[in-house]
Coordinates of C-alpha atoms in Angstrom, one line a residue:
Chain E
X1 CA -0.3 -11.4 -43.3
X2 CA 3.4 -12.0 -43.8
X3 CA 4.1 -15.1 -45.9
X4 CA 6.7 -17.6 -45.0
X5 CA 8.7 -19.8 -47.2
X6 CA 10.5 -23.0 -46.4
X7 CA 13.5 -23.4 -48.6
X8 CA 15.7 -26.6 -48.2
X9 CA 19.3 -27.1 -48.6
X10 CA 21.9 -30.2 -48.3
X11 CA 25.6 -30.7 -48.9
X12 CA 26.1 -30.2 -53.3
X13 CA 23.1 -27.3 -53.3
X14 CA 23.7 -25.0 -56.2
X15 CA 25.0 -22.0 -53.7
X16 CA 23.3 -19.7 -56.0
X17 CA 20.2 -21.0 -56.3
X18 CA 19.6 -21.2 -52.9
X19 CA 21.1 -18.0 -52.0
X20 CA 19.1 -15.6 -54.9
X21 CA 15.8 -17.8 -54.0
X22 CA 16.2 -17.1 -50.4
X23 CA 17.8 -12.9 -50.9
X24 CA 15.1 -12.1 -53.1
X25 CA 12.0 -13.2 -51.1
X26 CA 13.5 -11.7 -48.2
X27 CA 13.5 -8.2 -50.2
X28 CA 9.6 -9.1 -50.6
X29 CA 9.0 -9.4 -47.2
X30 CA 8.9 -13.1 -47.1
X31 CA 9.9 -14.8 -44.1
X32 CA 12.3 -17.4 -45.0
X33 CA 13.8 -20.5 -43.3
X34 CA 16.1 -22.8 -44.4
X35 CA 16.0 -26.6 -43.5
X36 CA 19.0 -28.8 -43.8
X37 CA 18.1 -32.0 -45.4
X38 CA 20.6 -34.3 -44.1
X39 CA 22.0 -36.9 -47.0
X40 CA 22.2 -40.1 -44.1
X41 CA 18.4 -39.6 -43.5
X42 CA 16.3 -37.0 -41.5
X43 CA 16.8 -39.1 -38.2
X44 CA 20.3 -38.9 -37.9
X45 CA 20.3 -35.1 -39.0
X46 CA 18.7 -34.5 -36.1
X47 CA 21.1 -35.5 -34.2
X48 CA 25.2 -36.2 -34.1
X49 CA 26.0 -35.7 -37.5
X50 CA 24.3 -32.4 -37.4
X51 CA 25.8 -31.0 -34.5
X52 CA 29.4 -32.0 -36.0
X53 CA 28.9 -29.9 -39.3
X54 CA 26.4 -27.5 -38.5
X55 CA 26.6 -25.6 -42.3
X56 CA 26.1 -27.2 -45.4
X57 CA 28.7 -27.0 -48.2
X58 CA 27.2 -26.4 -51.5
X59 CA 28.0 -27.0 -54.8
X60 CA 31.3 -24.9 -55.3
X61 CA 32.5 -25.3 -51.8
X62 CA 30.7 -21.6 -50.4
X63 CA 29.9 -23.1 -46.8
X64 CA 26.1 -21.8 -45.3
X65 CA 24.8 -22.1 -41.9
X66 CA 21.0 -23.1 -42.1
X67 CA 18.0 -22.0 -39.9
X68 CA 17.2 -25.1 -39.0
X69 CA 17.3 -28.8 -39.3
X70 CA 15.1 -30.1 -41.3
X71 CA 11.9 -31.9 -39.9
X72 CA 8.7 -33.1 -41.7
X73 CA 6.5 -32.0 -38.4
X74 CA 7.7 -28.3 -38.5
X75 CA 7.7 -28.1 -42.6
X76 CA 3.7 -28.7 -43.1
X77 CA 1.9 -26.4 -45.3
X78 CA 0.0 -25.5 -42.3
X79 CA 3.3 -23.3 -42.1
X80 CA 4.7 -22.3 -44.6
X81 CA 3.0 -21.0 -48.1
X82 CA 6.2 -21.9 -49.9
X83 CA 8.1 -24.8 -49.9
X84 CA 11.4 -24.3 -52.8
X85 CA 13.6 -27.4 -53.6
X86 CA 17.2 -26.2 -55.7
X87 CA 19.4 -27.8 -57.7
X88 CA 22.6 -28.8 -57.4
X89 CA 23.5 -32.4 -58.4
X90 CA 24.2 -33.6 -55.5
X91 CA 21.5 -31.6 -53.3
X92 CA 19.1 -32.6 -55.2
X93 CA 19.4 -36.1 -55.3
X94 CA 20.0 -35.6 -51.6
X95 CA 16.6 -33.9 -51.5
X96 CA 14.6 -35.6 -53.6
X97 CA 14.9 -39.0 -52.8
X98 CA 14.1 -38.2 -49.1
X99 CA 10.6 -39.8 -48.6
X100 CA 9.2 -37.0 -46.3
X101 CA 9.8 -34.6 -48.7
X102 CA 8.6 -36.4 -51.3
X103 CA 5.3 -36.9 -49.0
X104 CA 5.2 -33.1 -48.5
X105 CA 5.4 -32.3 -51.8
X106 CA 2.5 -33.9 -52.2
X107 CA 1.0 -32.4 -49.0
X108 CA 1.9 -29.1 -50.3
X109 CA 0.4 -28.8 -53.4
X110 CA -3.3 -30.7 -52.4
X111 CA -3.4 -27.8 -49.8
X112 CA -3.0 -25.1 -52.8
X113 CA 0.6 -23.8 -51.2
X114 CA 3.1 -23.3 -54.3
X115 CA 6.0 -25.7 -54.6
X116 CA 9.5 -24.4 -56.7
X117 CA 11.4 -26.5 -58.4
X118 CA 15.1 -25.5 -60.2
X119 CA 17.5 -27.2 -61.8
X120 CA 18.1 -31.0 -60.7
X121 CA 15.9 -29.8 -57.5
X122 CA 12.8 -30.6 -60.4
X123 CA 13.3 -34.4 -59.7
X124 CA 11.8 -34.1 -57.1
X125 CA 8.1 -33.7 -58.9
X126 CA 9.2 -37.4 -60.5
X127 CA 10.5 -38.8 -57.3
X128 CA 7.5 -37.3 -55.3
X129 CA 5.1 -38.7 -58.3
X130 CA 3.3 -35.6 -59.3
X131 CA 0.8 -36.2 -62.3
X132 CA 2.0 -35.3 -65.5
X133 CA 2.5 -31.7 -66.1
X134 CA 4.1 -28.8 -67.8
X135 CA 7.7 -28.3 -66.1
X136 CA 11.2 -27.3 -67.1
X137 CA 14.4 -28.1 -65.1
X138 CA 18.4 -28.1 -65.6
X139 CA 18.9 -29.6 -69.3
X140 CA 21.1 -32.2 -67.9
X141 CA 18.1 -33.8 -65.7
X142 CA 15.6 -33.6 -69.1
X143 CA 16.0 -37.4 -70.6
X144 CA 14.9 -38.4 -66.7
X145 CA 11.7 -35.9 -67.0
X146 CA 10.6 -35.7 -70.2
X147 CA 8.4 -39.0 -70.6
X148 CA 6.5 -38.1 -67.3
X149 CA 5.8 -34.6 -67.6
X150 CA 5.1 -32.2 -70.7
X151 CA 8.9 -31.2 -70.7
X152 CA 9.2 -27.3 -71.8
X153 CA 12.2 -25.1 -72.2
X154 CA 10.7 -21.8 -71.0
X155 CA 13.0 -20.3 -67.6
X156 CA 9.8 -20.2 -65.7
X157 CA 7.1 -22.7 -65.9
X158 CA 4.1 -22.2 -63.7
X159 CA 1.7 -25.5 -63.6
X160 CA -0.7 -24.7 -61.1
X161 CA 0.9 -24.5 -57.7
X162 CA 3.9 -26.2 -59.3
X163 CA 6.9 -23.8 -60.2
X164 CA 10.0 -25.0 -62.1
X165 CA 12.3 -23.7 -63.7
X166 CA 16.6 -24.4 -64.9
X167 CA 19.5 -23.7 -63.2
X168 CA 21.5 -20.5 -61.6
X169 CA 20.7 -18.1 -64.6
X170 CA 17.0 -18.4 -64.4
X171 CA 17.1 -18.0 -61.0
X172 CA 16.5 -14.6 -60.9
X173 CA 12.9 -14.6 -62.9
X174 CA 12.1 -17.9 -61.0
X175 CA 12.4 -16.0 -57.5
X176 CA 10.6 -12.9 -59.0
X177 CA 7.9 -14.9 -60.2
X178 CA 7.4 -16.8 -56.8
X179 CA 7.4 -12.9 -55.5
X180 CA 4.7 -12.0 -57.9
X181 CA 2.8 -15.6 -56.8
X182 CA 2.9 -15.0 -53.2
X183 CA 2.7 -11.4 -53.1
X184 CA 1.4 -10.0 -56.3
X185 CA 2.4 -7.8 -59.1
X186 CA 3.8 -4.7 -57.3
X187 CA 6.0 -6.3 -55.3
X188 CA 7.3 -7.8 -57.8
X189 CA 8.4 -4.1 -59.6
X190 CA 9.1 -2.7 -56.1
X191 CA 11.8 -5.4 -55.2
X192 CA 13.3 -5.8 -58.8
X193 CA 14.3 -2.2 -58.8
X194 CA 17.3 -1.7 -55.8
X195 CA 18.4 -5.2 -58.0
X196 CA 19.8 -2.8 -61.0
X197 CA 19.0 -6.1 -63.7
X198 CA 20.5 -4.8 -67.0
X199 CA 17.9 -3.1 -69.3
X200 CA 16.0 -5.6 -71.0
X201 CA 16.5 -8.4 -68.8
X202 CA 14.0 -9.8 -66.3
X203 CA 12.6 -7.1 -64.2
Chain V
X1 CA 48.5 -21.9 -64.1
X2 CA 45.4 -21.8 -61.7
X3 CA 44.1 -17.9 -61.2
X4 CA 43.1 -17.3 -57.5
X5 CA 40.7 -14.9 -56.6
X6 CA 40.7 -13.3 -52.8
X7 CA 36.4 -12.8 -52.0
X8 CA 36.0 -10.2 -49.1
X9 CA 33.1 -10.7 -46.8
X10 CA 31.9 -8.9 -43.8
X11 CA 28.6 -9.2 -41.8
X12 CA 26.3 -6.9 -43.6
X13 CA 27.6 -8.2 -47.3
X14 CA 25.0 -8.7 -49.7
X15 CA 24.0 -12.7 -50.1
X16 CA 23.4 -12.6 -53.8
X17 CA 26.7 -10.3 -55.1
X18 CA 28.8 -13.0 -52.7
X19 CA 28.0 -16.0 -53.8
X20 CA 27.2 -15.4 -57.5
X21 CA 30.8 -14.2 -57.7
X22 CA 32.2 -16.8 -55.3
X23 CA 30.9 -19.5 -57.7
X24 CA 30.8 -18.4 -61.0
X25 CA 34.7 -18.2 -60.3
X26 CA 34.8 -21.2 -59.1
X27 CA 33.0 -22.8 -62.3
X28 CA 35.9 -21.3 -64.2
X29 CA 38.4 -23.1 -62.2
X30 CA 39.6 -20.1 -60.1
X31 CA 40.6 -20.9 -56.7
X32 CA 38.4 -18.5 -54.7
X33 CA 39.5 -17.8 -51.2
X34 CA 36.2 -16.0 -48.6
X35 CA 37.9 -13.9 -46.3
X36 CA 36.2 -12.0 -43.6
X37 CA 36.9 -8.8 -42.6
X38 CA 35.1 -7.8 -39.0
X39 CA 33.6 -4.5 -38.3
X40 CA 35.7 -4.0 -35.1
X41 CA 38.9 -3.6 -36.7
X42 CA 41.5 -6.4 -38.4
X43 CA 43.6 -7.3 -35.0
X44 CA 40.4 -8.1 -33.3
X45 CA 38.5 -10.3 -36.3
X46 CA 41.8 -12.8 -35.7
X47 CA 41.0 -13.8 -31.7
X48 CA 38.2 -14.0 -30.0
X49 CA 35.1 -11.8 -31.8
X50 CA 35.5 -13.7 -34.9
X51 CA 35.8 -17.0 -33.0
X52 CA 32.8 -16.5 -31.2
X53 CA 31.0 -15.6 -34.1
X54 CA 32.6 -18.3 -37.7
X55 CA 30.2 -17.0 -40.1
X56 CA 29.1 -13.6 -41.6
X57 CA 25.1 -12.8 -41.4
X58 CA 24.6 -11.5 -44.9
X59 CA 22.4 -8.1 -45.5
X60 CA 19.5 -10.8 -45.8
X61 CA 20.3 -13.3 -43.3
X62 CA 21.9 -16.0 -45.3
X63 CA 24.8 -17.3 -42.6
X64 CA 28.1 -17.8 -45.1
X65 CA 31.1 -19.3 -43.1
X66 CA 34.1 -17.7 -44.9
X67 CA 37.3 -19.6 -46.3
X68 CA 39.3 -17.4 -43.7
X69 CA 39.6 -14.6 -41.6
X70 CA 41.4 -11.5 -43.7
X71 CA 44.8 -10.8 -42.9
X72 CA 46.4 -7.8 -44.8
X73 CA 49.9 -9.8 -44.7
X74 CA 48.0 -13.3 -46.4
X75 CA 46.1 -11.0 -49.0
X76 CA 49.1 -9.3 -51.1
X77 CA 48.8 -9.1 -54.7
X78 CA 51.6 -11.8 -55.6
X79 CA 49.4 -14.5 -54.2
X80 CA 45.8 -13.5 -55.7
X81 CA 45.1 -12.3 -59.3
X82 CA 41.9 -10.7 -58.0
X83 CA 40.5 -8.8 -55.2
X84 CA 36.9 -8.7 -54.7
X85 CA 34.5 -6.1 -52.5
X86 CA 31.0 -7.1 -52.8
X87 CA 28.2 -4.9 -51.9
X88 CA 25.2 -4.6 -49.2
X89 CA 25.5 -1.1 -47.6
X90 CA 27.1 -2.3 -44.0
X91 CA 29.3 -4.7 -45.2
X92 CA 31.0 -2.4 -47.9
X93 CA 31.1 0.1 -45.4
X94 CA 33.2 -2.3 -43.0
X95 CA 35.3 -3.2 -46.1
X96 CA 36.0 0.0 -47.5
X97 CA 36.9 1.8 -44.0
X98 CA 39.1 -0.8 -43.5
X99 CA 42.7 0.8 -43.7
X100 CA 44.8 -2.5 -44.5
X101 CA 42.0 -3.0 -47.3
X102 CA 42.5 0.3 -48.7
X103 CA 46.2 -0.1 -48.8
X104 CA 45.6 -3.3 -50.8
X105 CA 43.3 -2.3 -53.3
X106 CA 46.3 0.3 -54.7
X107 CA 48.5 -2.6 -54.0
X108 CA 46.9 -5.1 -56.4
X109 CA 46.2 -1.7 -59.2
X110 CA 49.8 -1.0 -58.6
X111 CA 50.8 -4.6 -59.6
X112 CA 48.7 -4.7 -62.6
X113 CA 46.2 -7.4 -60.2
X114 CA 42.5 -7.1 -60.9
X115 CA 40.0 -5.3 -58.4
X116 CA 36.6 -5.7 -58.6
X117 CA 33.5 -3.6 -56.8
X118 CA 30.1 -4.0 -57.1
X119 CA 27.7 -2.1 -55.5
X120 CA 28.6 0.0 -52.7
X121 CA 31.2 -2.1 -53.2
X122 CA 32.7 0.4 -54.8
X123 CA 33.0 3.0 -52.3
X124 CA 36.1 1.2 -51.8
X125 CA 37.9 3.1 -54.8
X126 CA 37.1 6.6 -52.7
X127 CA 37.9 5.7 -49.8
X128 CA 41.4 4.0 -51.4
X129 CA 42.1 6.9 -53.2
X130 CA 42.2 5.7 -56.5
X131 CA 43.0 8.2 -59.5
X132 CA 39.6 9.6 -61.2
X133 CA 38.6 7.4 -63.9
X134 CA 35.1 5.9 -65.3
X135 CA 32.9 3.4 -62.8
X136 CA 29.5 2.8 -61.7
X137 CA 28.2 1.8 -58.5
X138 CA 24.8 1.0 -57.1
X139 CA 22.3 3.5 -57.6
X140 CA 22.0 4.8 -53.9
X141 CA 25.8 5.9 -53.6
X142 CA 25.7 7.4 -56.7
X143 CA 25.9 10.7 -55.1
X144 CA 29.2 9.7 -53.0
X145 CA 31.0 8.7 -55.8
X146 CA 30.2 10.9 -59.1
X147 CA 32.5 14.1 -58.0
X148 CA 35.6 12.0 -58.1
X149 CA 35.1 9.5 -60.7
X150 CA 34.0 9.5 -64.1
X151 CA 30.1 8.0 -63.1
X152 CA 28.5 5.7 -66.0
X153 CA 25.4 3.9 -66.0
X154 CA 26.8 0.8 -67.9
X155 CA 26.3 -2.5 -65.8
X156 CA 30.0 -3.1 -65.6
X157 CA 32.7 -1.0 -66.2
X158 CA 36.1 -2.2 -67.2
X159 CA 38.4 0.9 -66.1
X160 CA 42.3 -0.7 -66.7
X161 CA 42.5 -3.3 -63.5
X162 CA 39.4 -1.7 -61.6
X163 CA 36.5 -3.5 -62.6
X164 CA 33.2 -2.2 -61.3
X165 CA 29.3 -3.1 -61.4
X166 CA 25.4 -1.6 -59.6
X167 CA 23.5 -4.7 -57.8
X168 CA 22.5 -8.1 -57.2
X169 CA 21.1 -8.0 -61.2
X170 CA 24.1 -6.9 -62.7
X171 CA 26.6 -9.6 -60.8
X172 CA 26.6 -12.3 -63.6
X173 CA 27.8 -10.0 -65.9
X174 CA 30.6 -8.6 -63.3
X175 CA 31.3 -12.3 -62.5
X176 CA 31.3 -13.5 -66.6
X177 CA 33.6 -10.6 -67.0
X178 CA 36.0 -10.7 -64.3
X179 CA 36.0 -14.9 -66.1
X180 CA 37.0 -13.3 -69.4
X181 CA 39.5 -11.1 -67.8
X182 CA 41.1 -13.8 -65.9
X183 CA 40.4 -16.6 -67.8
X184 CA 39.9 -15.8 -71.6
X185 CA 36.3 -15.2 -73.6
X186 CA 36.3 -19.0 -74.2
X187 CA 36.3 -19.7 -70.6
X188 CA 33.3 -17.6 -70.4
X189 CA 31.6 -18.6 -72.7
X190 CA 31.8 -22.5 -71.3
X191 CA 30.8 -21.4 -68.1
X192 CA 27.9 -19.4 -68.8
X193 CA 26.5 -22.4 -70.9
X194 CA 25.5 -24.8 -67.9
X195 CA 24.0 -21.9 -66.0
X196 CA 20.9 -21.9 -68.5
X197 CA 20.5 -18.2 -68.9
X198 CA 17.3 -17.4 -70.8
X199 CA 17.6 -16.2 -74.3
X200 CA 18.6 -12.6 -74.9
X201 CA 20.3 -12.5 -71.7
X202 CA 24.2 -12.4 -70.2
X203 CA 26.0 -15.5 -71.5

């Protein structure tokens, strides 16, 4: 059955992390949509404000047009079998202090779907109070992690349905592993070969 | 002074070689301009196709809304230091049969400007003509390209101003190089620094 993966994005998303994230599972088959989290609140997202920017503008100005709009009743793990929460300063905070993610978070991982986390986006496991944990996250974001979860400096970190891992260079592995998660080993290989990584790194 | 860097983009470009490019410029402080090229022809990309249609759908879906629409007049080599033709098979073919693009790639060579290709990106330098000399390419258009030019496997190849590179895994390099070029080695070394790459890797 194809898996699908929810991937969110706001105004200040790390463009990269939400473009590899989103390219990569698409090369595995995955069936991706991406939610616009709006930074005035879901209501008003769904409405004017929306309709008068439809794209958000990410981190270093690269403007993307999202699937969708971002709503808590279409984002359910019932759904989806991935949700993935990037960095980006600004998108993250954006993110992850938006109470219906937070409560899906949540939702998400007591149903056994996986949850990624990069960069700043791995606030969100603090914000959405996740019991303490191995994670990793974007080194500037660590003093605001490291006394609530079992802080690690690995580029992946897989804690039970919980994936983190630390900003646009460790994106790569981070997508592959979520490949590997949701559709197993050989996908894995078969998609990170068209990629040409340089020998010895990643795939 | 500030560098600028001119980003083509067409519907078919690949997501991942885009905006890693895009925005690891833009972390060095060059001023990247997106300019979209459409696959029925230059005149027509500046009325009403393009207007209908403000965003290129990347090889994967991701919907980018470029900086501009290309003009061959706005794109000369006196205002950008670097010209850049991304890959994902239908988009580098709408760039690289694209006559004013051609014209402009031995323009910026001519003028001592940087080019880079990645990809089938790099079709561009057959179809422009350029003099035989070493690049690489990805994988699959290998067989186009390896009469003319001197083919190497290396992930990017520095070739006087033609800078080229295989695939979504080899862009940071291309991007941390075409930094270096433009920018100095101490540039790219502070960039790649926030971008977390795991050990043994890039930076």
């Amino acid at each position: 059955m194809t898996k699908k993966a929810l991937i969110l994005i706001a105004d200040g998303t790390e463009d990269m992390e939400f473009t590899i994230t989103y390219d990569t599972l698409v090369r595995a088959g995955v069936q991706c949509t991406s939610a616009y989290v709006s930074s005035v609140g879901t209501e008003s997202a769904t409405n004017d404000a929306y309709q008068a920017t439809p794209y958000a503008t990410c981190s270093r100005g690269i403007r993307i047009v999202p699937d969708t709009v971002f709503s808590p009743q279409a984002a359910t793990p019932e759904t989806y079998d991935l949700l993935v929460i990037p960095g980006g300063a600004k998108g993250a905070e954006t993110i992850s202090t938006n109470s219906p993610v937070q409560h899906l978070v949540r939702e998400y991982i007591e149903a056994g779907k996986y949850v990624g986390m990069i960069c700043a986006g791995s606030l969100a496991a603090l914000t959405s109070n996740l019991p303490k944990q191995p994670l990793t996250s974007h080194p500037s974001v660590q003093s605001q992690l490291e006394s609530d979860f079992t802080y690690s400096n690995d580029p992946v970190v897989v804690s039970g349905k919980l994936v983190t891992s630390r900003g646009p260079g460790t994106t790569f592995p981070f997508a592959l592993t979520l490949v590997e998660l949701l559709c197993g080993k050989e996908k894995r290989t078969e998609v990170g070969g068209p990629m040409v990584f340089p020998p010895g790194t990643f795939a």
